[in-house]
Short mmCIF file of C-alpha atoms in Angstrom, two decimals:
data_model
loop_
_atom_site.label_atom_id
_atom_site.label_comp_id
_atom_site.label_asym_id
_atom_site.label_seq_id
_atom_site.Cartn_x
_atom_site.Cartn_y
_atom_site.Cartn_z
CA MET A 1 129.43 153.16 109.33
CA SER A 2 126.11 154.25 110.85
CA ASP A 3 122.84 154.19 108.92
CA MET A 4 124.33 152.09 106.13
CA TRP A 5 122.26 149.74 104.00
CA ILE A 6 122.82 146.27 102.60
CA LEU A 7 121.86 145.13 99.08
CA ALA A 8 120.81 141.48 98.85
CA GLY A 9 120.11 139.41 95.75
CA ASP A 10 118.35 136.05 96.03
CA ILE A 11 117.98 133.80 92.97
CA GLY A 12 114.93 131.64 93.57
CA THR A 13 113.61 128.80 91.45
CA SER A 14 111.02 131.01 89.79
CA SER A 15 112.25 134.57 90.34
CA VAL A 16 115.05 136.87 91.45
CA LYS A 17 114.29 138.89 94.56
CA THR A 18 116.42 141.92 95.35
CA ALA A 19 116.06 143.73 98.65
CA ILE A 20 117.59 146.55 100.63
CA PHE A 21 117.91 146.11 104.40
CA ASP A 22 119.03 148.52 107.08
CA GLN A 23 121.45 147.56 109.86
CA HIS A 24 118.56 146.63 112.15
CA GLY A 25 117.43 143.86 109.79
CA ARG A 26 114.43 145.86 108.63
CA ILE A 27 113.55 145.70 104.96
CA VAL A 28 113.67 149.08 103.25
CA ASP A 29 112.19 147.84 99.97
CA SER A 30 112.31 144.91 97.57
CA ALA A 31 111.58 144.05 93.96
CA VAL A 32 111.03 140.77 92.11
CA GLN A 33 111.54 139.63 88.53
CA ALA A 34 110.26 136.26 87.32
CA HIS A 35 112.31 133.92 85.18
CA ALA A 36 111.47 130.70 83.37
CA THR A 37 112.61 127.12 83.74
CA SER A 38 113.02 125.06 80.59
CA HIS A 39 112.06 121.36 80.55
CA GLU A 40 113.45 120.19 77.22
CA HIS A 41 113.12 116.51 78.07
CA ASN A 42 111.51 114.44 80.78
CA GLY A 43 113.49 114.97 84.00
CA TRP A 44 115.39 118.00 82.67
CA ALA A 45 115.20 121.43 84.31
CA SER A 46 117.45 124.30 83.27
CA GLN A 47 117.59 128.09 83.33
CA ASP A 48 119.33 130.79 81.34
CA ALA A 49 121.85 132.30 83.76
CA GLU A 50 121.67 135.63 81.94
CA THR A 51 118.06 136.00 83.10
CA TRP A 52 119.30 135.97 86.70
CA TRP A 53 121.55 138.95 86.02
CA GLN A 54 118.86 140.71 84.01
CA GLY A 55 116.37 140.23 86.84
CA PHE A 56 118.82 141.48 89.45
CA THR A 57 119.71 144.51 87.32
CA ALA A 58 116.06 145.40 86.72
CA ASN A 59 115.33 145.08 90.44
CA VAL A 60 118.24 147.31 91.44
CA ARG A 61 117.16 149.95 88.92
CA ILE A 62 113.62 149.88 90.35
CA LEU A 63 114.89 150.17 93.93
CA LEU A 64 117.22 153.05 93.08
CA GLU A 65 114.39 154.89 91.38
CA ARG A 66 112.36 154.58 94.57
CA HIS A 67 115.32 155.23 96.89
CA PRO A 68 117.99 157.32 95.10
CA GLU A 69 119.78 157.81 98.43
CA ALA A 70 120.72 154.11 98.29
CA ARG A 71 123.55 154.96 95.88
CA GLU A 72 125.46 156.52 98.77
CA ARG A 73 124.24 154.28 101.60
CA ILE A 74 124.82 150.73 100.34
CA ALA A 75 127.82 149.41 102.27
CA VAL A 76 128.01 145.86 100.92
CA ILE A 77 126.33 143.48 98.45
CA GLY A 78 125.46 139.83 99.08
CA ALA A 79 124.01 137.11 96.86
CA SER A 80 122.16 133.89 97.55
CA GLY A 81 120.64 131.35 95.19
CA HIS A 82 119.13 127.93 94.64
CA MET A 83 121.56 125.09 95.26
CA LEU A 84 122.50 121.74 93.66
CA GLY A 85 123.03 123.37 90.28
CA CYS A 86 125.73 123.22 87.66
CA LEU A 87 126.70 126.13 85.43
CA PRO A 88 129.80 125.72 83.22
CA VAL A 89 131.53 129.02 82.38
CA ASP A 90 134.63 130.00 80.44
CA GLY A 91 137.61 131.85 81.85
CA LYS A 92 135.78 135.18 81.67
CA GLY A 93 132.73 133.82 83.45
CA ARG A 94 130.55 133.54 80.34
CA PRO A 95 128.04 130.66 80.45
CA LEU A 96 128.76 127.82 78.03
CA TYR A 97 125.49 125.95 78.65
CA SER A 98 122.16 126.45 80.36
CA ALA A 99 122.32 126.20 84.14
CA ILE A 100 121.22 122.71 85.21
CA ILE A 101 119.18 123.39 88.36
CA HIS A 102 118.30 121.40 91.48
CA ALA A 103 115.11 119.87 90.06
CA ASP A 104 116.99 118.27 87.14
CA THR A 105 117.36 114.47 87.32
CA ARG A 106 119.00 113.76 83.94
CA ALA A 107 122.15 112.43 85.63
CA SER A 108 120.62 109.18 86.88
CA ASP A 109 123.12 107.03 84.96
CA GLN A 110 125.98 109.08 86.36
CA ALA A 111 124.65 108.61 89.91
CA ARG A 112 124.65 104.84 89.37
CA PHE A 113 128.17 105.01 87.92
CA ILE A 114 129.43 106.93 90.96
CA GLU A 115 127.70 104.51 93.31
CA LYS A 116 129.44 101.61 91.56
CA HIS A 117 132.93 103.14 91.42
CA VAL A 118 133.00 105.25 94.60
CA GLY A 119 130.06 104.01 96.66
CA ALA A 120 127.09 105.94 98.02
CA GLU A 121 127.99 105.12 101.60
CA PRO A 122 131.68 106.14 101.40
CA LEU A 123 130.69 109.34 99.59
CA TYR A 124 128.14 110.14 102.30
CA ALA A 125 130.82 109.56 104.94
CA LEU A 126 133.03 112.14 103.19
CA THR A 127 130.42 114.73 102.23
CA GLY A 128 127.47 114.24 104.59
CA ASN A 129 125.21 114.37 101.54
CA THR A 130 123.17 111.69 99.82
CA LEU A 131 124.14 110.61 96.32
CA ASN A 132 121.41 110.98 93.70
CA ALA A 133 120.87 112.38 90.22
CA ARG A 134 120.43 115.91 91.62
CA SER A 135 123.93 116.00 93.14
CA GLY A 136 126.29 118.59 91.70
CA ILE A 137 129.03 116.03 91.14
CA CYS A 138 126.64 113.89 89.05
CA LYS A 139 125.74 116.86 86.88
CA ILE A 140 129.38 117.65 86.13
CA LEU A 141 129.93 114.02 85.15
CA TRP A 142 126.83 114.16 82.90
CA LEU A 143 128.29 117.17 81.06
CA LYS A 144 131.61 115.37 80.62
CA ASP A 145 129.83 112.29 79.26
CA HIS A 146 127.34 114.04 76.97
CA GLU A 147 129.05 117.34 76.13
CA PRO A 148 132.78 116.46 76.10
CA GLU A 149 133.86 119.46 74.00
CA LEU A 150 131.91 121.83 76.24
CA TYR A 151 133.44 120.14 79.30
CA ARG A 152 136.92 120.67 77.83
CA LYS A 153 136.25 124.40 77.31
CA THR A 154 134.85 124.88 80.82
CA ALA A 155 137.08 126.89 83.13
CA ARG A 156 134.85 126.74 86.21
CA PHE A 157 131.64 125.07 87.39
CA LEU A 158 129.52 127.52 89.36
CA GLN A 159 126.34 127.60 91.43
CA SER A 160 123.62 130.17 90.79
CA LYS A 161 124.76 132.79 93.29
CA ASP A 162 128.36 132.38 92.11
CA TYR A 163 127.35 133.62 88.68
CA LEU A 164 125.75 136.71 90.18
CA VAL A 165 128.89 137.35 92.24
CA SER A 166 130.97 136.87 89.09
CA ARG A 167 128.95 139.49 87.23
CA LEU A 168 129.23 141.91 90.13
CA THR A 169 132.98 141.56 90.68
CA GLY A 170 134.40 140.18 87.42
CA ASN A 171 135.70 137.22 89.45
CA PRO A 172 134.34 133.87 88.18
CA ASP A 173 136.66 131.87 90.43
CA THR A 174 134.68 131.76 93.67
CA THR A 175 132.12 129.67 95.51
CA ASP A 176 131.35 129.17 99.18
CA LEU A 177 131.43 126.25 101.60
CA SER A 178 127.65 125.88 101.81
CA ASP A 179 127.11 125.36 98.08
CA ALA A 180 130.24 123.23 97.70
CA SER A 181 129.27 120.96 100.59
CA HIS A 182 125.73 120.36 99.35
CA ALA A 183 126.95 119.64 95.82
CA GLN A 184 129.19 116.82 97.13
CA TRP A 185 132.25 118.66 95.92
CA ILE A 186 134.17 118.82 99.20
CA ASN A 187 135.25 116.77 102.20
CA LEU A 188 133.31 118.07 105.21
CA ALA A 189 136.14 117.37 107.63
CA SER A 190 138.97 119.04 105.71
CA ARG A 191 136.79 121.53 103.78
CA THR A 192 138.79 120.82 100.64
CA TYR A 193 137.81 119.45 97.24
CA LEU A 194 137.47 115.69 96.81
CA THR A 195 140.44 115.53 94.46
CA ASP A 196 140.82 111.75 94.78
CA VAL A 197 137.13 111.18 94.01
CA PHE A 198 137.24 113.61 91.09
CA SER A 199 140.31 111.85 89.74
CA GLU A 200 138.69 108.42 90.07
CA LEU A 201 135.71 109.68 88.06
CA GLY A 202 137.92 111.25 85.39
CA LEU A 203 136.96 114.78 86.43
CA ASP A 204 139.35 117.71 86.62
CA SER A 205 139.22 119.28 90.09
CA GLY A 206 141.15 122.21 88.60
CA LYS A 207 137.87 123.33 87.05
CA MET A 208 136.40 123.99 90.52
CA PRO A 209 136.26 127.56 91.89
CA ALA A 210 138.16 128.82 94.92
CA LEU A 211 136.48 128.05 98.26
CA HIS A 212 135.43 130.78 100.71
CA ARG A 213 133.24 131.28 103.70
CA GLY A 214 130.02 132.94 102.58
CA THR A 215 130.80 136.03 104.67
CA ASP A 216 134.22 136.60 103.06
CA ILE A 217 134.67 139.76 100.97
CA ILE A 218 135.95 138.41 97.64
CA GLY A 219 135.87 141.52 95.46
CA ALA A 220 134.17 144.80 94.71
CA LEU A 221 131.58 146.05 92.24
CA THR A 222 133.28 146.70 88.90
CA PRO A 223 132.80 149.98 87.02
CA GLU A 224 131.10 148.14 84.15
CA SER A 225 128.57 146.36 86.40
CA GLY A 226 128.14 149.51 88.43
CA ARG A 227 127.05 151.36 85.30
CA GLU A 228 124.54 148.62 84.46
CA LEU A 229 123.08 148.74 87.97
CA GLY A 230 123.31 152.48 88.49
CA LEU A 231 125.61 152.09 91.52
CA PRO A 232 129.09 153.46 92.19
CA ALA A 233 131.97 151.06 91.64
CA GLY A 234 133.93 149.73 94.58
CA ILE A 235 131.12 148.50 96.83
CA PRO A 236 132.40 145.33 98.61
CA VAL A 237 130.83 142.00 97.58
CA ILE A 238 130.87 138.85 99.71
CA ALA A 239 131.20 135.29 98.38
CA GLY A 240 127.55 134.69 99.29
CA ALA A 241 125.90 131.42 100.23
CA GLY A 242 123.30 128.94 99.05
CA ASP A 243 119.67 129.59 99.87
CA GLY A 244 119.59 126.78 102.45
CA ALA A 245 122.38 128.35 104.48
CA CYS A 246 120.90 131.84 104.09
CA SER A 247 117.46 130.67 105.17
CA SER A 248 119.02 129.38 108.39
CA VAL A 249 120.34 132.87 109.08
CA GLY A 250 117.10 134.58 108.06
CA ALA A 251 115.13 132.27 110.34
CA GLY A 252 117.34 133.26 113.25
CA SER A 253 118.31 129.59 113.48
CA ALA A 254 122.01 129.61 112.63
CA LEU A 255 123.14 128.89 116.19
CA SER A 256 123.50 125.39 117.60
CA GLY A 257 120.25 123.72 118.69
CA ASP A 258 117.79 125.71 116.56
CA PHE A 259 115.18 124.16 114.23
CA TYR A 260 113.35 125.84 111.38
CA CYS A 261 111.36 124.95 108.28
CA CYS A 262 111.59 126.86 105.01
CA LEU A 263 108.33 126.39 103.13
CA GLY A 264 109.07 127.42 99.55
CA THR A 265 108.87 125.76 96.13
CA SER A 266 110.65 122.92 97.85
CA ALA A 267 110.74 122.77 101.65
CA TRP A 268 113.30 121.74 104.18
CA ILE A 269 113.66 121.34 107.91
CA ALA A 270 117.08 122.16 109.32
CA TYR A 271 118.84 121.77 112.63
CA ALA A 272 121.87 123.90 113.46
CA SER A 273 124.65 121.68 114.77
CA PRO A 274 128.19 122.49 115.94
CA GLN A 275 129.43 119.70 113.66
CA PRO A 276 128.05 117.53 110.85
CA LEU A 277 125.62 114.75 111.80
CA PHE A 278 125.67 111.53 109.81
CA ASP A 279 122.44 109.57 109.54
CA PRO A 280 123.13 105.80 109.30
CA GLN A 281 120.33 105.54 106.72
CA ARG A 282 121.60 108.58 104.77
CA ARG A 283 118.21 110.31 104.89
CA LEU A 284 119.53 113.64 106.22
CA PHE A 285 122.20 115.81 104.66
CA ASN A 286 124.65 118.46 105.83
CA ILE A 287 125.34 121.99 104.58
CA LEU A 288 128.03 124.17 106.09
CA SER A 289 126.75 127.49 107.39
CA ALA A 290 127.08 130.89 105.76
CA ASP A 291 129.89 131.89 108.12
CA GLY A 292 131.44 128.42 108.15
CA LYS A 293 131.13 128.07 111.95
CA THR A 294 128.28 125.56 112.22
CA CYS A 295 126.60 122.96 110.05
CA GLY A 296 122.95 122.72 109.09
CA VAL A 297 121.47 119.20 109.12
CA TYR A 298 118.64 119.08 106.58
CA GLY A 299 115.77 116.98 105.36
CA THR A 300 114.04 118.15 102.18
CA VAL A 301 110.57 117.82 100.65
CA GLN A 302 111.08 118.23 96.90
CA SER A 303 107.60 119.53 95.98
CA ALA A 304 106.10 121.69 98.72
CA GLY A 305 104.96 125.07 97.42
CA HIS A 306 105.32 123.50 93.98
CA SER A 307 102.53 121.06 94.91
CA VAL A 308 100.27 123.97 95.80
CA SER A 309 101.15 125.86 92.61
CA TRP A 310 100.45 122.70 90.62
CA ALA A 311 97.07 122.27 92.33
CA MET A 312 96.17 125.93 91.80
CA ASN A 313 96.91 125.57 88.12
CA LEU A 314 95.01 122.27 87.95
CA PHE A 315 91.90 123.84 89.49
CA GLN A 316 92.40 127.15 87.65
CA GLU A 317 92.78 129.03 90.92
CA THR A 318 94.82 132.24 90.74
CA ASP A 319 94.38 133.53 94.31
CA ALA A 320 96.32 131.73 97.06
CA GLN A 321 94.04 133.13 99.76
CA ALA A 322 90.96 131.90 97.89
CA PHE A 323 92.66 128.49 97.61
CA ASP A 324 93.06 128.44 101.41
CA ARG A 325 89.51 129.61 102.08
CA ASN A 326 88.13 126.83 99.91
CA ALA A 327 90.42 124.23 101.52
CA ASP A 328 89.33 125.40 104.97
CA THR A 329 85.70 124.48 104.26
CA VAL A 330 86.45 120.78 104.81
CA PRO A 331 87.60 119.20 108.09
CA ALA A 332 91.07 118.05 109.04
CA GLY A 333 91.88 114.85 107.21
CA SER A 334 89.99 115.88 104.06
CA GLU A 335 87.43 113.18 104.86
CA GLY A 336 89.82 110.40 103.99
CA LEU A 337 91.54 111.88 100.91
CA ILE A 338 95.36 111.64 101.14
CA PHE A 339 97.90 113.25 98.81
CA LEU A 340 101.41 111.91 98.28
CA PRO A 341 103.35 115.02 97.12
CA TYR A 342 106.02 113.25 95.07
CA LEU A 343 105.31 115.15 91.85
CA ASP A 344 109.00 115.23 90.87
CA GLY A 345 110.35 112.47 93.08
CA GLU A 346 111.32 112.91 96.73
CA ARG A 347 114.50 113.47 98.70
CA ALA A 348 113.83 112.83 102.40
CA ALA A 349 112.86 110.42 103.70
CA ILE A 350 112.86 108.13 100.67
CA ASN A 351 115.45 109.62 98.26
CA ASP A 352 113.73 108.36 95.11
CA THR A 353 113.72 110.44 91.91
CA GLN A 354 111.29 107.95 90.29
CA ALA A 355 108.51 108.38 92.88
CA ARG A 356 105.41 110.25 91.75
CA GLY A 357 102.32 111.84 93.29
CA ILE A 358 99.16 110.03 94.34
CA PHE A 359 95.68 111.03 95.46
CA PHE A 360 94.53 108.09 97.58
CA GLY A 361 91.01 107.40 98.83
CA MET A 362 89.05 109.38 96.24
CA SER A 363 85.29 109.03 96.33
CA SER A 364 82.29 110.73 94.78
CA ASP A 365 81.89 112.63 98.06
CA HIS A 366 85.07 114.59 97.45
CA ASN A 367 85.11 117.96 95.71
CA GLN A 368 87.76 120.56 94.86
CA ALA A 369 88.02 121.73 98.46
CA HIS A 370 88.98 118.24 99.61
CA PHE A 371 91.70 117.99 96.99
CA LYS A 372 93.09 121.42 97.91
CA ARG A 373 93.22 120.66 101.62
CA ALA A 374 94.70 117.22 100.93
CA VAL A 375 97.59 118.87 99.05
CA LEU A 376 98.38 121.09 102.06
CA GLU A 377 98.10 118.10 104.38
CA GLY A 378 100.21 115.86 102.15
CA VAL A 379 103.15 118.27 102.28
CA ALA A 380 102.67 118.55 106.06
CA PHE A 381 102.84 114.75 106.33
CA SER A 382 106.08 114.74 104.33
CA LEU A 383 107.48 117.30 106.77
CA ARG A 384 106.37 115.04 109.62
CA SER A 385 108.36 112.21 108.05
CA ILE A 386 111.46 114.39 108.37
CA ILE A 387 110.62 115.47 111.92
CA GLN A 388 110.40 111.81 112.92
CA MET A 389 114.01 111.34 111.80
CA TYR A 390 115.18 114.11 114.11
CA ARG A 391 113.08 112.76 116.96
CA GLU A 392 114.99 109.47 116.80
CA THR A 393 117.94 111.21 118.50
CA MET A 394 116.72 114.61 119.78
CA ASP A 395 113.71 116.56 120.95
CA LEU A 396 111.86 118.83 118.53
CA LYS A 397 108.99 120.79 120.05
CA ILE A 398 109.30 124.29 118.55
CA MET A 399 110.06 125.06 114.91
CA ARG A 400 110.32 128.42 113.16
CA LEU A 401 108.50 128.67 109.84
CA ILE A 402 109.71 130.86 106.98
CA GLY A 403 109.32 130.98 103.20
CA GLY A 404 106.37 131.98 101.04
CA GLY A 405 104.18 129.18 102.42
CA ALA A 406 104.47 130.61 105.92
CA LYS A 407 102.18 133.45 104.83
CA SER A 408 99.28 130.98 104.93
CA ASP A 409 97.56 130.83 108.34
CA LEU A 410 95.80 127.63 107.31
CA TRP A 411 98.93 125.82 106.14
CA SER A 412 100.85 126.93 109.25
CA ALA A 413 98.08 125.49 111.44
CA ILE A 414 97.97 122.24 109.44
CA ILE A 415 101.74 121.79 109.84
CA ALA A 416 101.51 122.41 113.60
CA ASP A 417 98.67 119.89 113.94
CA ALA A 418 100.00 117.22 111.56
CA CYS A 419 103.55 117.38 112.92
CA GLY A 420 102.75 117.92 116.60
CA VAL A 421 104.97 120.98 116.91
CA THR A 422 104.64 124.59 117.99
CA ILE A 423 105.14 126.91 115.02
CA ASP A 424 106.81 130.31 115.41
CA ARG A 425 106.52 132.87 112.62
CA LEU A 426 108.80 135.88 112.45
CA THR A 427 108.39 139.63 112.24
CA THR A 428 110.39 139.43 109.01
CA PRO A 429 107.93 138.93 106.12
CA ALA A 430 107.82 135.19 105.35
CA GLY A 431 109.11 135.52 101.81
CA ASP A 432 112.01 137.80 102.80
CA ALA A 433 113.83 135.49 105.22
CA THR A 434 116.38 134.16 102.70
CA ALA A 435 117.16 137.67 101.47
CA LEU A 436 117.52 138.81 105.08
CA GLY A 437 119.88 135.89 105.70
CA ILE A 438 122.27 136.89 102.94
CA ALA A 439 121.98 140.54 104.00
CA LEU A 440 123.03 139.68 107.56
CA ALA A 441 125.88 137.52 106.24
CA ALA A 442 127.01 140.47 104.10
CA GLY A 443 126.76 142.74 107.13
CA VAL A 444 129.05 140.40 109.07
CA GLY A 445 131.50 140.35 106.16
CA ALA A 446 131.55 144.15 105.94
CA GLY A 447 131.93 144.63 109.69
CA LEU A 448 128.48 146.09 110.26
CA TYR A 449 128.04 143.31 112.85
CA PRO A 450 130.95 141.84 114.81
CA ASP A 451 129.70 138.27 114.34
CA MET A 452 126.68 136.21 113.29
CA GLN A 453 125.31 135.94 116.81
CA THR A 454 125.05 139.73 117.00
CA ALA A 455 123.44 139.88 113.54
CA LEU A 456 120.77 137.36 114.58
CA GLN A 457 119.61 139.66 117.39
CA THR A 458 117.80 141.69 114.72
CA ILE A 459 115.26 138.83 114.27
CA SER A 460 112.22 138.30 116.51
CA VAL A 461 109.10 136.09 116.69
CA ARG A 462 105.77 137.56 115.51
CA ASP A 463 103.29 134.86 116.51
CA ARG A 464 103.16 131.35 117.92
CA ARG A 465 100.76 128.59 116.88
CA MET A 466 100.40 125.43 118.98
CA ALA A 467 98.98 122.13 117.77
CA ASP A 468 95.25 121.57 118.30
CA PRO A 469 94.83 118.28 120.25
CA GLU A 470 91.73 117.08 118.38
CA ARG A 471 93.07 117.78 114.90
CA GLN A 472 96.38 116.24 115.94
CA LYS A 473 94.54 112.99 116.79
CA THR A 474 92.98 112.98 113.30
CA TYR A 475 96.37 113.38 111.65
CA ASP A 476 97.91 110.74 113.93
CA ARG A 477 95.38 108.24 112.54
CA LEU A 478 96.02 109.15 108.91
CA PHE A 479 99.82 109.45 108.97
CA PRO A 480 100.52 105.67 109.05
CA ILE A 481 98.41 105.31 105.89
CA PHE A 482 100.37 108.12 104.25
CA GLU A 483 103.65 106.44 105.22
CA SER A 484 102.52 103.11 103.73
CA LEU A 485 101.66 104.54 100.30
CA TYR A 486 105.23 104.79 99.06
CA GLY A 487 106.21 101.25 100.00
CA ALA A 488 103.01 99.85 98.49
CA ASN A 489 103.72 101.58 95.17
CA ARG A 490 107.49 101.61 94.96
CA SER A 491 107.80 98.93 92.29
CA LEU A 492 105.06 100.58 90.25
CA PHE A 493 106.94 103.89 90.29
CA GLY A 494 109.89 102.08 88.71
CA ARG A 495 107.68 100.62 85.99
CA LEU A 496 106.20 104.04 85.25
CA ALA A 497 109.70 105.53 85.06
CA GLN A 498 110.61 102.94 82.44
CA PHE A 499 107.44 103.80 80.53
CA ARG A 500 108.39 107.48 80.51
CA GLN A 501 111.97 106.77 79.46
CA GLU A 502 110.76 104.73 76.52
CA GLY A 503 108.76 107.70 75.25
CA GLY A 504 105.40 106.62 76.61
CA ALA A 505 104.86 109.93 78.36
CA ALA A 506 105.61 113.45 77.19
CA GLY A 507 107.99 115.64 79.17
CA HIS A 508 106.90 118.79 80.89
CA ALA A 509 105.77 121.73 78.83
CA LYS A 510 108.54 124.20 78.29
CA GLY A 511 108.64 127.05 80.78
#
């Protein structure tokens, strides 16, 4: 199968990216379609799953118009998507409810119920993931509690990429180990569903889809979907994997000992380990890899690129490069202005859905440029909080940086300086790493590569940025202040959360 191509679909928080890659890991072309997130109530975040399919279909049509030869050259299709979701579907794979996505925290009561009846610590010991309102198991329990008739009709609970795979193959009974592990659906050791836990919570584990490795071929493109896409039926489709697992592959960091950071809407730092690692304080979480052979150990910043998008909107800035240029006019440390980027709560290192953002140290000397730089630095400090966890037990000197935020030279430099690490950026365009990851996983599944290690040889480093000693000293002085802000305000966050719950604050505007 020489000169064959791979079609990759990646459902992001704000858009669907679809890309074609060749067997050397080079991108042939890509297309993007935006989709909206609905915030019907405070703490809610949902998406219409049909928009994912519509976006993917539109992208494929665009790519085929540009590259008609793709119809004969695509050897396999792979799908990735945002994780920690919950989409109930009927027996034919039709959505019964809006997809509850990772940012949704409506299941706080269910998280407390699970903690009381199962225990957060025992659940972490089984799943390697931290219990909170964003967990997939909490979202299923919320649907059972609040939509009992819908729960009864549900045949399967899917993640975002599972729905895309279902539409491609007609098979709604599939998920992969990466998504299932992060959702707290499975036992990490046995790689089977937590049937005892489900039973204790009154949940039907029979509503869970069949488990696969992400690289497994689970079906083929149906004639009906082929007609919609403009592709011939019969193209193999893999089970796919969650975006966290695919980012590890796309960063070239899916082998034991590698570190990388994905700087997207949210951000995470991951370490590839031969087996799960359990943090005694439950600050880090585990996701099985796309090929099921290793385990990624993650720490997540909830609002990374989202903080920048929020600030751009706040200051009516539409150009990301102009945002950076303005931020670069002030010195490291933003002259004492510190941003706590907890706009929608935080996951690592504090795991608090009630936490909120703060600008600390404001004075009349500060202008827009200070606020913009402080946002970039605040996210970098949150990443440093995660790096410190890893440094408790291992050495972290070099970290690969991928995701849309890695396009920014300024932000890359700030992260290197604030975290005291050397940053490597890849020849793969920063925003294409997740799509490349699922493409390489699909290539392994289709036999285009004999194994993941061979597939990763297609990835190389483009540039290296080392920490500047003087700026690092500045950030070393400010970081302890940043760390103290959460503890000093923790009780106030709880009081504000109560205020919001009692209707004292409006929810987000609908997307």
